Coordinates of C-alpha atoms in Angstrom, one line a residue:
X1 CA 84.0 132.0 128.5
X2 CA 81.1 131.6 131.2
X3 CA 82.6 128.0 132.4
X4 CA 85.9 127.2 133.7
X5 CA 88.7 124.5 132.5
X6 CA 90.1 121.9 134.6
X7 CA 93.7 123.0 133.2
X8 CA 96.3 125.5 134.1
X9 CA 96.7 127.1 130.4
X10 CA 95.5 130.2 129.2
X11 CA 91.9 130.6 127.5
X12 CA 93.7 131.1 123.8
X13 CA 95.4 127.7 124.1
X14 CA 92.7 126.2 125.6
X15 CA 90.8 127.0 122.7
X16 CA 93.3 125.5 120.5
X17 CA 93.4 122.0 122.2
X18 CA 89.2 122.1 121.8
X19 CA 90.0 122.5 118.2
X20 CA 92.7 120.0 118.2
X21 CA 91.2 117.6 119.5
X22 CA 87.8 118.1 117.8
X23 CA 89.5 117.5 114.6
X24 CA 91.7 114.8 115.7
X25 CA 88.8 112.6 117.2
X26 CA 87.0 113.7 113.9
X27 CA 89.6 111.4 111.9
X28 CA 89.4 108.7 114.3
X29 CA 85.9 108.3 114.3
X30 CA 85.7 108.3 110.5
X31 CA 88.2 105.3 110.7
X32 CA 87.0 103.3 113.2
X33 CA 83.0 103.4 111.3
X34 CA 84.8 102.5 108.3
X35 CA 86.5 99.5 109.8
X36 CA 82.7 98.1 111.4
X37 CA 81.3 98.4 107.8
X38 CA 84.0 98.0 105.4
X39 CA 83.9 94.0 105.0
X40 CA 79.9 94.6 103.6
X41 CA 81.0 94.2 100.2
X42 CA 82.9 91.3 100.4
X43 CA 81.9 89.2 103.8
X44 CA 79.9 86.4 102.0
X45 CA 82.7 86.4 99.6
X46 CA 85.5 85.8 102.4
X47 CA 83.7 83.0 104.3
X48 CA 83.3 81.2 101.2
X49 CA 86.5 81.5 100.3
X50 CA 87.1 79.2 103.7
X51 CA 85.3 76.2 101.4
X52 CA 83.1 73.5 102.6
X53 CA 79.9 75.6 103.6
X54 CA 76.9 75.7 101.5
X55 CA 75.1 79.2 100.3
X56 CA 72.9 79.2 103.2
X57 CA 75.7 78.6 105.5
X58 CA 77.7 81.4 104.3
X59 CA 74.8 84.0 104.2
X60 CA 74.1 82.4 108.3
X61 CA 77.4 83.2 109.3
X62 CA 77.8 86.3 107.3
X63 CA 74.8 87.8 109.6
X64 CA 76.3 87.0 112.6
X65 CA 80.2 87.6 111.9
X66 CA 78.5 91.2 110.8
X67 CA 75.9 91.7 114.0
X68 CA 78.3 90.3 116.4
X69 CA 80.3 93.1 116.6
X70 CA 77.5 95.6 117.4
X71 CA 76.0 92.6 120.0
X72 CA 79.0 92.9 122.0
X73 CA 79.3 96.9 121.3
X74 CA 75.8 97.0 123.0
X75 CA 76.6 95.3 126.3
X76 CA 80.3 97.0 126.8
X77 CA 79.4 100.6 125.6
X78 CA 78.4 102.2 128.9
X79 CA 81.3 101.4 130.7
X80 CA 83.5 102.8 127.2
X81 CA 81.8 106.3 127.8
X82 CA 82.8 106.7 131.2
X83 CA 85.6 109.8 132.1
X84 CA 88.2 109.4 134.3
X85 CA 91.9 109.0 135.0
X86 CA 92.5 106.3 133.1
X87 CA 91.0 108.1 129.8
X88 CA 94.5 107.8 128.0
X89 CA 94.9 104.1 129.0
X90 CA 91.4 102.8 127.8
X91 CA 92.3 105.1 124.6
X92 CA 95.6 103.0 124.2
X93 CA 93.7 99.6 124.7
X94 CA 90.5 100.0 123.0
X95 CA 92.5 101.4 119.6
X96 CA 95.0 98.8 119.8
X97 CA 92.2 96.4 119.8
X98 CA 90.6 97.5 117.3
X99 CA 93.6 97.3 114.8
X100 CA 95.0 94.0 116.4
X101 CA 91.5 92.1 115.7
X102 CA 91.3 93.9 112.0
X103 CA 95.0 93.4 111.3
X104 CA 94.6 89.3 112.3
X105 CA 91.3 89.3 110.0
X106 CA 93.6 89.3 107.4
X107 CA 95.1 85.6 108.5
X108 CA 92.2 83.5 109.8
X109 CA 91.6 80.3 108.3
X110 CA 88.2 79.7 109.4
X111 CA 84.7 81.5 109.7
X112 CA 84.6 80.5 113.3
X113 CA 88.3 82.6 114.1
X114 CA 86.8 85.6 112.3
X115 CA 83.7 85.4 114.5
X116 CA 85.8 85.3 117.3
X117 CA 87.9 88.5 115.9
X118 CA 84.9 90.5 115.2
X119 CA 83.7 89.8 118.9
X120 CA 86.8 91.6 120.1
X121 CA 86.1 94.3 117.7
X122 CA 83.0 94.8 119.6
X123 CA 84.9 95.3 122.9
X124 CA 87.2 97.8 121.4
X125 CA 84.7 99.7 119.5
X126 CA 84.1 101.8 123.1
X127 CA 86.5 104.5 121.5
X128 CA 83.4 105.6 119.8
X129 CA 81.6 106.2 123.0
X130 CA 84.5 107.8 124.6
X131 CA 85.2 109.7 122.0
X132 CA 81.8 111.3 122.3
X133 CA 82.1 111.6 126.6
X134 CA 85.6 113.5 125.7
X135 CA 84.4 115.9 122.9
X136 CA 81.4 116.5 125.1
X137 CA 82.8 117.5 128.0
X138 CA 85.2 120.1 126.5
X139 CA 82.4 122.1 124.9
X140 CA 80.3 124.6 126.4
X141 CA 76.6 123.5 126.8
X142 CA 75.1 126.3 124.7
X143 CA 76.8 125.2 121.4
X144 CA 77.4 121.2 122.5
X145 CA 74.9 120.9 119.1
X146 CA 77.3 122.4 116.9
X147 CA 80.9 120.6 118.1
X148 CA 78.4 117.0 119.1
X149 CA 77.0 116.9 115.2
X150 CA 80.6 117.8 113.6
X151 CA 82.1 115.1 115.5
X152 CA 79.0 112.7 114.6
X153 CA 79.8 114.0 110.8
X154 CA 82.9 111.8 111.2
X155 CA 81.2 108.7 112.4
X156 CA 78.8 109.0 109.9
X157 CA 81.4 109.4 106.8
X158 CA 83.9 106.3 108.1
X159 CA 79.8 104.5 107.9
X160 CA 79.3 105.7 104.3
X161 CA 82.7 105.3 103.0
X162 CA 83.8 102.0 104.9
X163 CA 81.7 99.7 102.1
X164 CA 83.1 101.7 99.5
X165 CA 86.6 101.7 100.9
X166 CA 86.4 97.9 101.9
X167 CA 85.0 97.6 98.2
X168 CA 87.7 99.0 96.1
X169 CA 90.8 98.0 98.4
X170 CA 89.2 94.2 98.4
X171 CA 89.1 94.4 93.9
X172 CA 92.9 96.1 93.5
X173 CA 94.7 94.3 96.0
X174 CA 92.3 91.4 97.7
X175 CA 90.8 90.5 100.7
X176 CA 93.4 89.4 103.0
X177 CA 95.4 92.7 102.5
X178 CA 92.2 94.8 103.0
X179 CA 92.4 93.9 106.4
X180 CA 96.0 94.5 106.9
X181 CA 96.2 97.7 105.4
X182 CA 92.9 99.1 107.5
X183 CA 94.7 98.3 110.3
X184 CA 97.7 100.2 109.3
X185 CA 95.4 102.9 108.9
X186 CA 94.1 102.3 112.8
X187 CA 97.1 102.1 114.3
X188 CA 98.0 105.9 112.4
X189 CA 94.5 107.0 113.8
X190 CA 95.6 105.6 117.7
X191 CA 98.7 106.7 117.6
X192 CA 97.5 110.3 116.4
X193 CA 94.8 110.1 119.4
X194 CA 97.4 109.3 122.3
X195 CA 99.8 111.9 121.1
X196 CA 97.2 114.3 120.2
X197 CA 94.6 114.6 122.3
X198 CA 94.9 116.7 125.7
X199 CA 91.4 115.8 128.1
X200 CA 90.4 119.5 129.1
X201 CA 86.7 119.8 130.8
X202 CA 84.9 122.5 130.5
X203 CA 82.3 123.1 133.6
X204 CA 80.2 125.3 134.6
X205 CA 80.4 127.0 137.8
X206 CA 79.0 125.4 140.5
X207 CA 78.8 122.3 138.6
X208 CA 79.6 119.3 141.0
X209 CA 83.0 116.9 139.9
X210 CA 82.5 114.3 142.4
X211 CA 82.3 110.9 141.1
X212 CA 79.3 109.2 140.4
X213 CA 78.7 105.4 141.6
X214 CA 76.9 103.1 138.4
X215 CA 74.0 102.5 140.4
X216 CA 73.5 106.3 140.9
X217 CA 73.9 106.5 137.7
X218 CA 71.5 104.3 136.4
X219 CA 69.4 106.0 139.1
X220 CA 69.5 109.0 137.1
X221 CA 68.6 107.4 134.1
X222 CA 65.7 105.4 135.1
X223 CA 63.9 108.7 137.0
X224 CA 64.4 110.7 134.3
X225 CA 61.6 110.1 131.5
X226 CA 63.3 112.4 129.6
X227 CA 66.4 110.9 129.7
X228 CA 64.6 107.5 128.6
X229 CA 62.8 109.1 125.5
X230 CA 66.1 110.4 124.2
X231 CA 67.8 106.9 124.3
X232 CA 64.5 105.2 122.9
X233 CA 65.3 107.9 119.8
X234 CA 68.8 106.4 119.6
X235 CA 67.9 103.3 119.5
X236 CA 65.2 104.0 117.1
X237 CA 67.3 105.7 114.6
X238 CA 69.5 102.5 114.5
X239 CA 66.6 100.3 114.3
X240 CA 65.3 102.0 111.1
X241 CA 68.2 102.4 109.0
X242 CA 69.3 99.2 109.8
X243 CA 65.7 97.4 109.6
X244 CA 66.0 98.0 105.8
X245 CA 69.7 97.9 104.9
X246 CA 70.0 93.9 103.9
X247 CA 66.7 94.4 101.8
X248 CA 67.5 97.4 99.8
X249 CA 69.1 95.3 96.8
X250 CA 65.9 93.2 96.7
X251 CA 63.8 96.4 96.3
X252 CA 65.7 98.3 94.1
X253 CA 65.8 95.4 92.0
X254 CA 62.1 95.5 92.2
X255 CA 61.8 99.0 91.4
X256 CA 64.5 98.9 88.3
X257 CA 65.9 96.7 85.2
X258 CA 69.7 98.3 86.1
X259 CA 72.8 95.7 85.5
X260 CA 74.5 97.7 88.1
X261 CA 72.4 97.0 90.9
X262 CA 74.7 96.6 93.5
X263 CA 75.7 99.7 92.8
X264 CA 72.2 101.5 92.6
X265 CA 71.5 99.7 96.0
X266 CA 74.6 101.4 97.7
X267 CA 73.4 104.4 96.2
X268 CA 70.0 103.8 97.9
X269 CA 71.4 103.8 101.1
X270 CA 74.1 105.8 100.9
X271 CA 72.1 108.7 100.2
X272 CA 70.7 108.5 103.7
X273 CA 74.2 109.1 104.9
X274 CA 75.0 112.3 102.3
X275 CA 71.8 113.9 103.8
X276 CA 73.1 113.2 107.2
X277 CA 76.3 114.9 106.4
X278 CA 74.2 117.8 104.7
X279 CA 72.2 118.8 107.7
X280 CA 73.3 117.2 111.0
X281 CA 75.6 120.4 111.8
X282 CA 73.1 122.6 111.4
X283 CA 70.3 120.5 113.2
X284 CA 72.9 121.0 116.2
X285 CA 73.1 124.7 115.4
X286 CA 70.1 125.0 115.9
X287 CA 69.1 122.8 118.7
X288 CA 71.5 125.1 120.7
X289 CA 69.4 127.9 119.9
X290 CA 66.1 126.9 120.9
X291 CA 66.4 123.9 122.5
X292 CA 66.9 120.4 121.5
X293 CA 63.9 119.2 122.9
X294 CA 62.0 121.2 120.5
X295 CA 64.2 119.9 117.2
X296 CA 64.3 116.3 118.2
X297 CA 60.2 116.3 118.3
X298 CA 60.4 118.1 114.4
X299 CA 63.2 115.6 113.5
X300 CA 61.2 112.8 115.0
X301 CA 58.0 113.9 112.6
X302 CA 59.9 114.8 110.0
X303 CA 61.4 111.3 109.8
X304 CA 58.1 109.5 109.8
X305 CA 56.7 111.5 107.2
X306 CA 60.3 110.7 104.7
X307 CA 60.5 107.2 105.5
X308 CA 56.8 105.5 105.1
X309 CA 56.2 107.0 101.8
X310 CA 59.3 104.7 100.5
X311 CA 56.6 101.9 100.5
X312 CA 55.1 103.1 98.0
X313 CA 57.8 104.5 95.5
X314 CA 57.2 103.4 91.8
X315 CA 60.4 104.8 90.4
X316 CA 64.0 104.3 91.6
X317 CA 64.3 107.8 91.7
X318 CA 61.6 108.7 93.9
X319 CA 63.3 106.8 96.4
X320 CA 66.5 108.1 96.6
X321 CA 65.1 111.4 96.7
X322 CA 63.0 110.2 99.6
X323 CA 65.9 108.6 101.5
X324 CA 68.2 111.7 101.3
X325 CA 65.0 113.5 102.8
X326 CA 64.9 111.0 105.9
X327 CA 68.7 111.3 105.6
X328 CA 68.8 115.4 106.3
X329 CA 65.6 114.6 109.1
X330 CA 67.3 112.0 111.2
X331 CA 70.7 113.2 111.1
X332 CA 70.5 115.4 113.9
X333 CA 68.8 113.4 116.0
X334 CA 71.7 112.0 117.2
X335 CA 73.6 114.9 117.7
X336 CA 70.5 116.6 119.6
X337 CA 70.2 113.4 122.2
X338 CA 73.9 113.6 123.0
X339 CA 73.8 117.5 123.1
X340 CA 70.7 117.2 125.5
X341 CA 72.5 115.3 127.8
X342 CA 75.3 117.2 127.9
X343 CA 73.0 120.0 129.2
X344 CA 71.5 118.1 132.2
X345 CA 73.6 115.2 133.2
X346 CA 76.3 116.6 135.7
X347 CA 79.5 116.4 134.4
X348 CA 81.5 113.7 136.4
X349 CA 78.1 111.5 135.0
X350 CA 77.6 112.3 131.1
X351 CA 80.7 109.6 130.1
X352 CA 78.3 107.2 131.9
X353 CA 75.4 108.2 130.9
X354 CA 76.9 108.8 127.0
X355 CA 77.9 105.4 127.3
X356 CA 74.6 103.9 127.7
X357 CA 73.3 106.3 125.2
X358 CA 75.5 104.2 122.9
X359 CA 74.6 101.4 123.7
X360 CA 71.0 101.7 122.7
X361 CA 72.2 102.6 119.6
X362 CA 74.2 99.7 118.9
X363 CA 71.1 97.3 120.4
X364 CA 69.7 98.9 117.8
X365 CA 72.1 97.8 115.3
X366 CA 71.4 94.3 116.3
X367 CA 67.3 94.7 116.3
X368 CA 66.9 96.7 113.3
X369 CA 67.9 93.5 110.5
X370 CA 66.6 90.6 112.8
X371 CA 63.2 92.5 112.5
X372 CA 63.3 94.1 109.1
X373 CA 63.8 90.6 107.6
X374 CA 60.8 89.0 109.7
X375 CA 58.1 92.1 108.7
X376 CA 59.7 91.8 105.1
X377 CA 59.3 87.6 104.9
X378 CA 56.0 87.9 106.8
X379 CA 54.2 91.0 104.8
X380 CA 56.6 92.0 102.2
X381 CA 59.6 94.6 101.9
X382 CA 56.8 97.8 101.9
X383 CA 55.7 97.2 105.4
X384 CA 59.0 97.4 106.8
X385 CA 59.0 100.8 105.6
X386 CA 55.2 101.4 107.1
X387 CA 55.7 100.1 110.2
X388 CA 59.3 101.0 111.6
X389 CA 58.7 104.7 110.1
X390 CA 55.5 104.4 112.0
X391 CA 57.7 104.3 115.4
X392 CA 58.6 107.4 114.8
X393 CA 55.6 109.0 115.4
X394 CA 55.2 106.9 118.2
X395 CA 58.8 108.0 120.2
X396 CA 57.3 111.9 119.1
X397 CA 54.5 111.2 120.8
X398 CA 56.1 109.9 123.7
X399 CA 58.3 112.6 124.0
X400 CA 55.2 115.4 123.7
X401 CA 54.0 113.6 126.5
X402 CA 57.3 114.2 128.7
X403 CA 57.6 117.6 127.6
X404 CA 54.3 118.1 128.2
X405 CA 54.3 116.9 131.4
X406 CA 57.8 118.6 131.9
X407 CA 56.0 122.1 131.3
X408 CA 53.1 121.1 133.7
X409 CA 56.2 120.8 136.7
X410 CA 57.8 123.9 135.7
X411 CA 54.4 125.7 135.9
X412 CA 53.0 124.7 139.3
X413 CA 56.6 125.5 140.6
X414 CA 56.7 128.8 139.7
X415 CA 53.0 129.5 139.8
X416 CA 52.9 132.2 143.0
X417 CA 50.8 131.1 145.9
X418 CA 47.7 132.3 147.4
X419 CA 47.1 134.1 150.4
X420 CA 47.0 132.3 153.4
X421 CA 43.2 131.8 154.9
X422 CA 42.9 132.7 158.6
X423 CA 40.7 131.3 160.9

């Protein structure tokens, strides 16, 4: 081991509670993404089954009892990520929130008490975040890739299987109870977490522990170009998947005769997630080889060059092929970002600075269908696909610049100095 713990307990146990906890946040994760998507399937459905609002109504208020959630996630995300001693506390509160607001989903009456749940499922969905500070700062920089991207595997499965889940739970036993019994399931997951998990850091030596204030913090942030590319990539990532998600059925429809399009459209964009849980491992793998700075401007290009060409897909097939291409491209992109910053944020700062990280993403989340549905009303469902995959190239560009420039810093530092003249 080339760092040290914060804990009294030999290396082999130590090793143990990495794994321990690795796996355990790995379940939590996967439950708390299903529970933000697993009422896809069925929102329109329950608001309507309130009565008295018209079709437009009930596709309004379906968009913002869904976006809420990530609206609120956005602003309350960077103080979720942040480590300290009251890591098992906020653990305690923000999974009992979560499962309070999905259990009482269940017993609302009215669209305007489910907005108001979904709102404090936002505020508790900063486990996600700290989840991320916690795993992050147990691992050793030179293979934060690897354990980052497993944990992100989770998030990414509880995204892909909540609809599903949601789906099927909603047909056997109906709606109301689909809430109660993902609860149930949250409060397991919690209760797993606070009994399970043991906060161990792992830091280097020499690595400072004093505390950072927020406004050094953001500080560090806003000097840091590089720092500001990464988070532009994770709120770009976000931005794309989500710019096209409400207007997959309409194009699958356009590109098939199926009866089952509902399910052909989950395929659609499922697929994105299966080549996410493919690659985004690996993409860590690597990135701890030879840099993340390096895989993150491949991934970038890579994305662009899967995602535009799904404008102009004349067979179904085509494009889920294309999608599980973007799929394996921009899944570790994420991991890479949070990997990156484990490598130069101090330690006592990446929860922080993880935090905010997150919160792009979920702004994001909020950005991505507001302005997929504008490009797609104003120039058709094609040029969402041309110009959001276009960004892509624009964030690699940006980020050869800051690398570039990067490079440029290194070299005038360590370029040797001339003799002196004399007079």
């Amino acid at each position: 081991m080339h760092g040290y713990f914060l804990c009294t307990t030999n290396e082999g146990d130590l090793i143990k509670t990495e794994k321990r906890n690795l796996l355990i946040m790995w379940f939590a994760n996967l439950f708390v993404g299903a529970s933000m998507t697993m009422v896809l399937p069925f929102l329109s459905l329950y608001i309507d089954s309130f009565g008295g609002y018209t079709q437009e109504e009930v596709q309004r208020w379906a968009g913002l009892v869904f976006g809420v959630s990530f609206l609120v996630a956005f602003l309350v995300s960077p103080s979720g990520g942040g480590l300290g001693i009251d890591l098992e506390e906020r653990r305690f509160v923000q999974g009992s929130g979560l499962l309070l607001s999905v259990f009482l989903m269940g017993y609302v009456q009215s669209v305007e008490s489910l907005f108001i749940l979904r709102i404090f499922m936002g505020l508790a969905t900063g486990f996600i975040p700290a989840s991320m500070a916690l795993i992050s700062a147990q691992s050793d920089k030179r293979t934060a890739g690897q354990t980052l991207g497993t944990l992100q595997t989770g998030t990414v499965s509880g995204g892909l299987l909540g609809p599903l889940m949601g789906g099927f739970i909603a047909d056997t036993v109906g709606m109301e109870l689909t809430f109660i019994i993902t609860s149930t399931v949250l409060a397991f997951a919690t209760l797993l977490v606070i009994v399970g998990v043991k906060e161990v850091l792992y830091q280097e030596k020499g690595e400072s522990n004093r505390k950072y204030h927020w406004k050094e913090v953001l500080h560090h942030i806003s000097t840091s170009p590089m720092l500001i590319v990464i988070m532009v990539v994770a709120l770009l990532v976000q931005l794309v998947n989500f710019s096209v998600q409400p207007l997959l059925a309409l194009y699958v429809d356009a590109l098939t005769q199926t009866e089952n399009l509902a399910f052909m459209a989950g395929m659609a964009f499922s697929v994105t997630g299966l080549g996410n849980l493919v690659a985004t491992r690996k993409w860590g793998q690597i990135g701890d080889r030879i840099g993340h700075e390096k895989i993150m401007l491949l991934l970038l290009i890579l994305s662009g060059i899967f995602f535009i060409p799904q404008a102009f897909v004349g067979e179904l097939w085509h494009l889920i092929a294309l999608r599980f291409l973007f799929g394996i491209a921009v899944g570790g992109l994420i991991p890479c970002t949070t990997a990156y910053i484990r490598q130069v944020c101090p330690l006592s700062m990446q929860g922080e600075v993880l935090g905010y990280n997150q919160s792009f993403r979920f702004l994001g989340n909020v950005i991505g269908p507001v302005s997929g549905g504008f490009i797609a009303g104003t120039l058709g469902i094609p040029a969402v696909f041309i110009i959001t995959g276009a960004l892509f190239f624009v964030a690699a560009l940006c980020l050869k610049v800051v690398l570039s420039q990067n490079k440029k810093s290194v070299d005038m530092n360590v370029k040797p100095s001339g003799p002196e003249k004399t007079t």
